[in-house]
XYZ file of N, CA and C in Angstrom:
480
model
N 27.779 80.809 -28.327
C 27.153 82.040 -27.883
C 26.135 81.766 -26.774
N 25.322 80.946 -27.106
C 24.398 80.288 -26.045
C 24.808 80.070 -23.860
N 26.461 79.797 -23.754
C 26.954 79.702 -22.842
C 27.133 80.918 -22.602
N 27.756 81.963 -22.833
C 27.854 82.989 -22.592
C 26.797 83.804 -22.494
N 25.732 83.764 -22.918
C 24.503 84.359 -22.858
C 23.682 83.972 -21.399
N 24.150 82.927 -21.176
C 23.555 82.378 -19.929
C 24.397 82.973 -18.994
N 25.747 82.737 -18.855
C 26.998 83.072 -18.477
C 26.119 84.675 -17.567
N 26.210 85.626 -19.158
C 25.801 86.996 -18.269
C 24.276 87.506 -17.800
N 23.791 86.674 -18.108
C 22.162 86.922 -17.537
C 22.277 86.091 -16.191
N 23.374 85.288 -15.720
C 23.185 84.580 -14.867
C 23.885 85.539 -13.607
N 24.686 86.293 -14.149
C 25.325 87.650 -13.350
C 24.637 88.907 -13.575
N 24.296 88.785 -14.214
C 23.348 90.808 -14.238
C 21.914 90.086 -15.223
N 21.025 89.582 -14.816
C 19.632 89.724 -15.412
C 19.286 90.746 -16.033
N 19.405 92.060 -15.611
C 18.861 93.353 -15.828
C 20.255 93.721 -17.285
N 21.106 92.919 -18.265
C 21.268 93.104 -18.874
C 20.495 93.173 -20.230
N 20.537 94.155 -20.826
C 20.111 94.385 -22.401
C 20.679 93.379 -23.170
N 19.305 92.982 -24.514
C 19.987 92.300 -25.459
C 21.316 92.752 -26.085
N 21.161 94.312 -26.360
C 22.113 95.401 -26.826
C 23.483 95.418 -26.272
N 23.344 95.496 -24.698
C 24.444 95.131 -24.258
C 25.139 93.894 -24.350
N 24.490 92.867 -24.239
C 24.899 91.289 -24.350
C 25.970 91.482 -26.085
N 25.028 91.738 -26.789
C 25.472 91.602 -28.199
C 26.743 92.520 -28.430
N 27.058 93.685 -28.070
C 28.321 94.537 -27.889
C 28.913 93.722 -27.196
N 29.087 92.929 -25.950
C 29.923 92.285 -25.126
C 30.456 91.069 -25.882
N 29.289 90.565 -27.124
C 30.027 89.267 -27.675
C 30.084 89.774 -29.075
N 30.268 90.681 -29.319
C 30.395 91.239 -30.396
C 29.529 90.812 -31.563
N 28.492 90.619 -31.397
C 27.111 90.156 -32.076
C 26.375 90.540 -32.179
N 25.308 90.772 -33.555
C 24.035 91.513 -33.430
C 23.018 91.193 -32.438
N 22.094 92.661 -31.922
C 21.071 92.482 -30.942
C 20.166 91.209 -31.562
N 19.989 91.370 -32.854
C 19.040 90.534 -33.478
C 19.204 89.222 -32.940
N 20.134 88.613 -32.913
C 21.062 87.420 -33.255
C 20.767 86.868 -31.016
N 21.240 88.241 -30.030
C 21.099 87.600 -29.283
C 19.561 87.448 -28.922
N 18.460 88.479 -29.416
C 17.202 88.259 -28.875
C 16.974 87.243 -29.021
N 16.921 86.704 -30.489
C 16.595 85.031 -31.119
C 16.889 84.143 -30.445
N 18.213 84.143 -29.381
C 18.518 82.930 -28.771
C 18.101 83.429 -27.433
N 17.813 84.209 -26.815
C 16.903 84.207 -25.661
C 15.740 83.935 -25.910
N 14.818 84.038 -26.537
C 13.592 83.866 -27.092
C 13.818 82.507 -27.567
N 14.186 81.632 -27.892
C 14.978 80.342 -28.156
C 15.372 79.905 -26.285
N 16.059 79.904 -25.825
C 16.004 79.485 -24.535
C 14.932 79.925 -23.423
N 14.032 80.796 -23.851
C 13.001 81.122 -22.927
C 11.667 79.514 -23.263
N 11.552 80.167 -24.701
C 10.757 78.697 -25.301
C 10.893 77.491 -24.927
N 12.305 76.861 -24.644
C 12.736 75.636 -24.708
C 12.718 75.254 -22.685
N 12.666 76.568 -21.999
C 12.985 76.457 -20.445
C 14.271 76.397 -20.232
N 14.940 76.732 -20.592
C 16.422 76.925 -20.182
C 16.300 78.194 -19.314
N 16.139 78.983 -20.111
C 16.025 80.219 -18.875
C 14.514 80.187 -18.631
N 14.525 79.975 -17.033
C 12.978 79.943 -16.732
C 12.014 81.178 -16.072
N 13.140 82.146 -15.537
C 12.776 83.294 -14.740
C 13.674 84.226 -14.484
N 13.757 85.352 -14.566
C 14.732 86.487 -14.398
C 14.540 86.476 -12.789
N 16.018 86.620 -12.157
C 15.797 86.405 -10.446
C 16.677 87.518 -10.540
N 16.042 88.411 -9.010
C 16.903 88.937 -7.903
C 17.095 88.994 -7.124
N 18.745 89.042 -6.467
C 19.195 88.538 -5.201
C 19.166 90.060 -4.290
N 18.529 89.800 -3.071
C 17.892 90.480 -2.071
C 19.164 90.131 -0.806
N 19.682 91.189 -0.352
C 19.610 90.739 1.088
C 19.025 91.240 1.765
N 17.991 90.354 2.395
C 16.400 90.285 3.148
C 17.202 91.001 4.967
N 18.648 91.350 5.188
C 18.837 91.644 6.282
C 18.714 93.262 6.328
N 18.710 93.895 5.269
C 19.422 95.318 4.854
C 16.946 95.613 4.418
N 16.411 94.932 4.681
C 15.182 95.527 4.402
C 14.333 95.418 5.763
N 12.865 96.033 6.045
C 12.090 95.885 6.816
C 11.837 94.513 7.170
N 11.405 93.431 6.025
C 11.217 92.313 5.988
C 12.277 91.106 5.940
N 12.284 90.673 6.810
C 13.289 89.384 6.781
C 12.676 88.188 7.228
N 12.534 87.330 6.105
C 11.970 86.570 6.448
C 12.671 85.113 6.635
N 11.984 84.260 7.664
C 12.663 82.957 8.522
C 12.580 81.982 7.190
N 13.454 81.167 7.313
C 14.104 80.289 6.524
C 14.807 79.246 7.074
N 14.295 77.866 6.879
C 14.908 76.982 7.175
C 15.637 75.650 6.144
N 16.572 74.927 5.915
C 16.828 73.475 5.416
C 16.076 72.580 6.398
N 15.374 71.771 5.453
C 14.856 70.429 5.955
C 15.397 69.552 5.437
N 16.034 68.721 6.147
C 16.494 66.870 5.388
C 15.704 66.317 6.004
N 14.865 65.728 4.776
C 14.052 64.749 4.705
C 14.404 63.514 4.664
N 14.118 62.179 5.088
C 14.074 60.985 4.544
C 12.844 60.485 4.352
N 12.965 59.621 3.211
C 11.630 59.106 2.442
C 11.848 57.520 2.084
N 10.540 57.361 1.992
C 10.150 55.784 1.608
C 9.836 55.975 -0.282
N 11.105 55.201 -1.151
C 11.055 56.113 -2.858
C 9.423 55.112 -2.868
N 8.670 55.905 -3.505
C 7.622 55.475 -4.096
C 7.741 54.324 -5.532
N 6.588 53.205 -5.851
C 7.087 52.535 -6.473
C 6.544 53.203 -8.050
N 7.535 52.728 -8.859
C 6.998 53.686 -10.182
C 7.728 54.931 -10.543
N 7.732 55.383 -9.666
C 8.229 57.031 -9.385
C 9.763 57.624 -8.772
N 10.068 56.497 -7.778
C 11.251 56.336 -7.093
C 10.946 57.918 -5.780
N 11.578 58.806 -5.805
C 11.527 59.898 -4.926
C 11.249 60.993 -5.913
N 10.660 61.290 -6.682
C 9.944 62.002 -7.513
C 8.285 62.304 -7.450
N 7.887 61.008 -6.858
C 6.835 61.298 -6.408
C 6.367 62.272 -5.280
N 7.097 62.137 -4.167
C 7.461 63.143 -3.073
C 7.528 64.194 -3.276
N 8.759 63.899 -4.008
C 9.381 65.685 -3.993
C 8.454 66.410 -5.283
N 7.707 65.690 -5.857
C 6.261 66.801 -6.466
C 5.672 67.096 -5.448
N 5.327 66.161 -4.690
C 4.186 66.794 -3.555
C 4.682 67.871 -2.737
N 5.972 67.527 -1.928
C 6.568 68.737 -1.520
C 6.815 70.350 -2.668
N 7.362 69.975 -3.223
C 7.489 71.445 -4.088
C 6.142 72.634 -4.166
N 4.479 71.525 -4.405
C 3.598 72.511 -4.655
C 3.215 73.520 -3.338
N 3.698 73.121 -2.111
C 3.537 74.161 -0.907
C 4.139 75.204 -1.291
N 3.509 76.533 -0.763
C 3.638 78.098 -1.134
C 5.478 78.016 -0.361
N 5.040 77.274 1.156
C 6.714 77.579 1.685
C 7.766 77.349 1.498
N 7.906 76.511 0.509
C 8.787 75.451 -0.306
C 9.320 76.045 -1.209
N 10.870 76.977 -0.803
C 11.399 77.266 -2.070
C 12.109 76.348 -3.036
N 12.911 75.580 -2.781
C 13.759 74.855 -3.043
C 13.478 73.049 -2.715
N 14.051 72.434 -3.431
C 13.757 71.138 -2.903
C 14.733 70.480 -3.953
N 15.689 69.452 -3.221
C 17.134 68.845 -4.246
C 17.096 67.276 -3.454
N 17.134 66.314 -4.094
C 17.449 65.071 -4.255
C 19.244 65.298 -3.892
N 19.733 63.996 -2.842
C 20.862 64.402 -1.851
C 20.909 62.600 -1.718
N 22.626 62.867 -1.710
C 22.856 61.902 -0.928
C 23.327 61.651 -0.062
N 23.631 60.852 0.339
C 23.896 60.841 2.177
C 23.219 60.191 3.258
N 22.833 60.945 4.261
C 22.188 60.613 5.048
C 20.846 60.647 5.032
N 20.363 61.437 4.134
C 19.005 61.928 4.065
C 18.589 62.388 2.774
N 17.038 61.827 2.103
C 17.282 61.809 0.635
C 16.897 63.267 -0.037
N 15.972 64.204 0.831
C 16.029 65.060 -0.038
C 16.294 66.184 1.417
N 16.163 67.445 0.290
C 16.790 68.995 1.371
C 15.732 69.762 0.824
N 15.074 70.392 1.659
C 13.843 71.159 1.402
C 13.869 72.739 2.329
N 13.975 73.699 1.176
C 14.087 75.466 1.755
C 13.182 75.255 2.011
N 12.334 76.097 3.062
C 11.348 76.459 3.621
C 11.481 77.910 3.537
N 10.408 78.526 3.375
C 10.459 80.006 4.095
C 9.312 80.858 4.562
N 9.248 80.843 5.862
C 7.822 81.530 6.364
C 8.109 82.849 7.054
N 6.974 83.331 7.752
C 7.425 84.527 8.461
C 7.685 84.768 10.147
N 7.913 83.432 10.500
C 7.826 83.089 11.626
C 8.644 82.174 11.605
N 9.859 81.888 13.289
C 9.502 80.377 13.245
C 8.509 79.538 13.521
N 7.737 80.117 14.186
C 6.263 79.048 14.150
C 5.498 78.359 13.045
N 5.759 79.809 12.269
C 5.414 79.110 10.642
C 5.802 78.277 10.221
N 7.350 78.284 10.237
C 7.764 77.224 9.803
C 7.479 76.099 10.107
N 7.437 76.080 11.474
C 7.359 74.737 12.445
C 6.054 74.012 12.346
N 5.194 74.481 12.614
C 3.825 74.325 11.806
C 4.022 73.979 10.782
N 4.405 74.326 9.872
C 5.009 73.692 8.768
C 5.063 72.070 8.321
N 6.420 72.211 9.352
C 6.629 70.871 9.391
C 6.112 69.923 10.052
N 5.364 70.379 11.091
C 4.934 69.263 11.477
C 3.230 69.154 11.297
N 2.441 70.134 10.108
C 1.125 69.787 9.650
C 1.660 69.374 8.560
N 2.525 69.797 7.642
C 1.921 69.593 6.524
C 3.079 68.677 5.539
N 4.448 68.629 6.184
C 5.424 68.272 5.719
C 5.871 66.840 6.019
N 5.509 67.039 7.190
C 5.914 65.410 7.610
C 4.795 64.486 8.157
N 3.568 64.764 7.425
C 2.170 64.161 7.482
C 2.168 63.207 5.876
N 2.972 63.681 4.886
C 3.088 62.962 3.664
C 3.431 61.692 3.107
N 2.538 60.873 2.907
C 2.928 59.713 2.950
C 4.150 59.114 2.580
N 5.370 58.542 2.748
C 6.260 58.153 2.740
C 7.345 58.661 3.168
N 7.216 59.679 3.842
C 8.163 61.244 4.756
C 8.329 60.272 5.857
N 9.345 59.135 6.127
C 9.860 59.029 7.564
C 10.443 59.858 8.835
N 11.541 60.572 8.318
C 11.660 62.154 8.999
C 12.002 63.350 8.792
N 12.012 64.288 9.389
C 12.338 65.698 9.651
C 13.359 66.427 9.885
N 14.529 66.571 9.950
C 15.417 67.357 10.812
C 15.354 68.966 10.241
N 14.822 69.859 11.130
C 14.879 70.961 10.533
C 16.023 72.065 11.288
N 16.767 72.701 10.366
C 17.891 73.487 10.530
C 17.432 75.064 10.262
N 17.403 76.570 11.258
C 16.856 77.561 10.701
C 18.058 78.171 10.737
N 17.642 78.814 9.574
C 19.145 79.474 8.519
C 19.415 80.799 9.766
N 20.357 80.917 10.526
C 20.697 82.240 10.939
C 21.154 83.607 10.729
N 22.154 83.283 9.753
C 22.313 84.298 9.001
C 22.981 83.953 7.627
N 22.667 84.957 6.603
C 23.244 84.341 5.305
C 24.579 85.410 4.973
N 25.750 84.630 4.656
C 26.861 85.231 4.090
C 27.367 85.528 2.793
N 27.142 84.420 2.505
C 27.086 84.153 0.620
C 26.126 83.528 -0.004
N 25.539 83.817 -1.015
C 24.003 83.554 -1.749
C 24.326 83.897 -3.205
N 24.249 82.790 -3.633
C 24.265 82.899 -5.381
C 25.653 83.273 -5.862
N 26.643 83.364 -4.957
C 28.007 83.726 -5.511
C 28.511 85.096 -4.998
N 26.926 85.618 -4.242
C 27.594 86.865 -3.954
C 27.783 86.827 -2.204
N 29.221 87.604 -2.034
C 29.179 87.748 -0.737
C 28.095 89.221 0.356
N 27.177 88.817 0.980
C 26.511 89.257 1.747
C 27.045 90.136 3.167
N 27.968 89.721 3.887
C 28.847 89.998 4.606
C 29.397 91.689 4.626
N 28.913 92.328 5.495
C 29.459 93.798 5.666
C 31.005 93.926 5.829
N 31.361 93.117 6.415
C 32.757 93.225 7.046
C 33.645 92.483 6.367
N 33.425 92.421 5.178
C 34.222 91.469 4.310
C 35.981 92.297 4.154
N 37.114 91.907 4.547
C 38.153 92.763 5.240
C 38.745 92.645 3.349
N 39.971 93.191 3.307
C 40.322 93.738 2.556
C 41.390 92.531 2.686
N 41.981 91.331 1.865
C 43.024 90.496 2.299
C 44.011 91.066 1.816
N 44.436 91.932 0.607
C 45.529 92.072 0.159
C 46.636 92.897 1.024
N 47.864 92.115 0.688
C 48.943 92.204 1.683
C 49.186 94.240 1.219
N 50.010 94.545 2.529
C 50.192 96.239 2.150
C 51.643 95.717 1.808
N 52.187 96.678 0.394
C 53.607 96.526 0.014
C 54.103 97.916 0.210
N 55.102 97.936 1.160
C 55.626 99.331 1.784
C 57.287 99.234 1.287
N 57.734 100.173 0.648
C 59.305 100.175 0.125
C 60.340 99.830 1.053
């Protein structure tokens, strides 16, 4: 029950215990307990909603940063990427492999902001060798959902 509970809060947040429990054919009781049970434990950490920031007044600039770092000793790249995360602009931040060890959202209201950004406060951190910053232009798909106005219709027409 637990997967599935995640399953649909992970697609409609704004679902009811009530509803959840009709959908798995289970008492409300039964699913509050295990949300209240995964809220406790941090499994579910925050009810989110997905915005497209193009369709409002406010749209705000957003960039990926790949970082490379020097891993700290003790800590490995954990040490870093705490320090990075506590900035307000810092949505996101994921350990990567490749070319570059970590990927860091940014999001300000400017590109200047951003840029400023990166170059007061981001890549002043001790063991931050470099920077490459990428600003998001436009977003199509986010969280699974497609964003895209013009998303065409693929299915073939069947004519007799």
């Amino acid at each position: 029950m637990e997967k599935e509970i995640l399953q649909l809060l992970h697609e409609n947040a704004k679902l009811t215990p009530k509803q959840i429990a009709t959908m798995l054919g289970v008492t409300e009781k039964e699913v509050r307990a295990k949300i209240k049970e995964l809220e406790e434990r941090k499994a579910i950490i925050k009810y989110h909603t997905l915005i497209n920031w193009e369709k409002t007044e406010y749209e705000p600039v957003r960039a990926l940063i790949e970082v490379k770092v020097t891993p700290q000793r003790e800590v490995g790249f954990d040490g870093i990427a705490r320090r990075i995360y506590q900035f307000d602009e810092v949505k996101d931040v994921y350990l990567m492999s490749g070319d570059y060890d970590l990927a860091v959202m940014v999001e300000g209201s400017s590109m200047k902001e951003v840029a400023l950004f990166v170059a007061l406060k981001l890549s002043t951190i001790e063991g931050v060798q470099s920077c490459a910053t990428h600003f998001i232009l436009k977003t199509y798909k986010h969280e699974g959902v497609i964003l895209d106005d013009e998303e065409e219709d693929k299915r073939l027409v069947i004519t007799p």
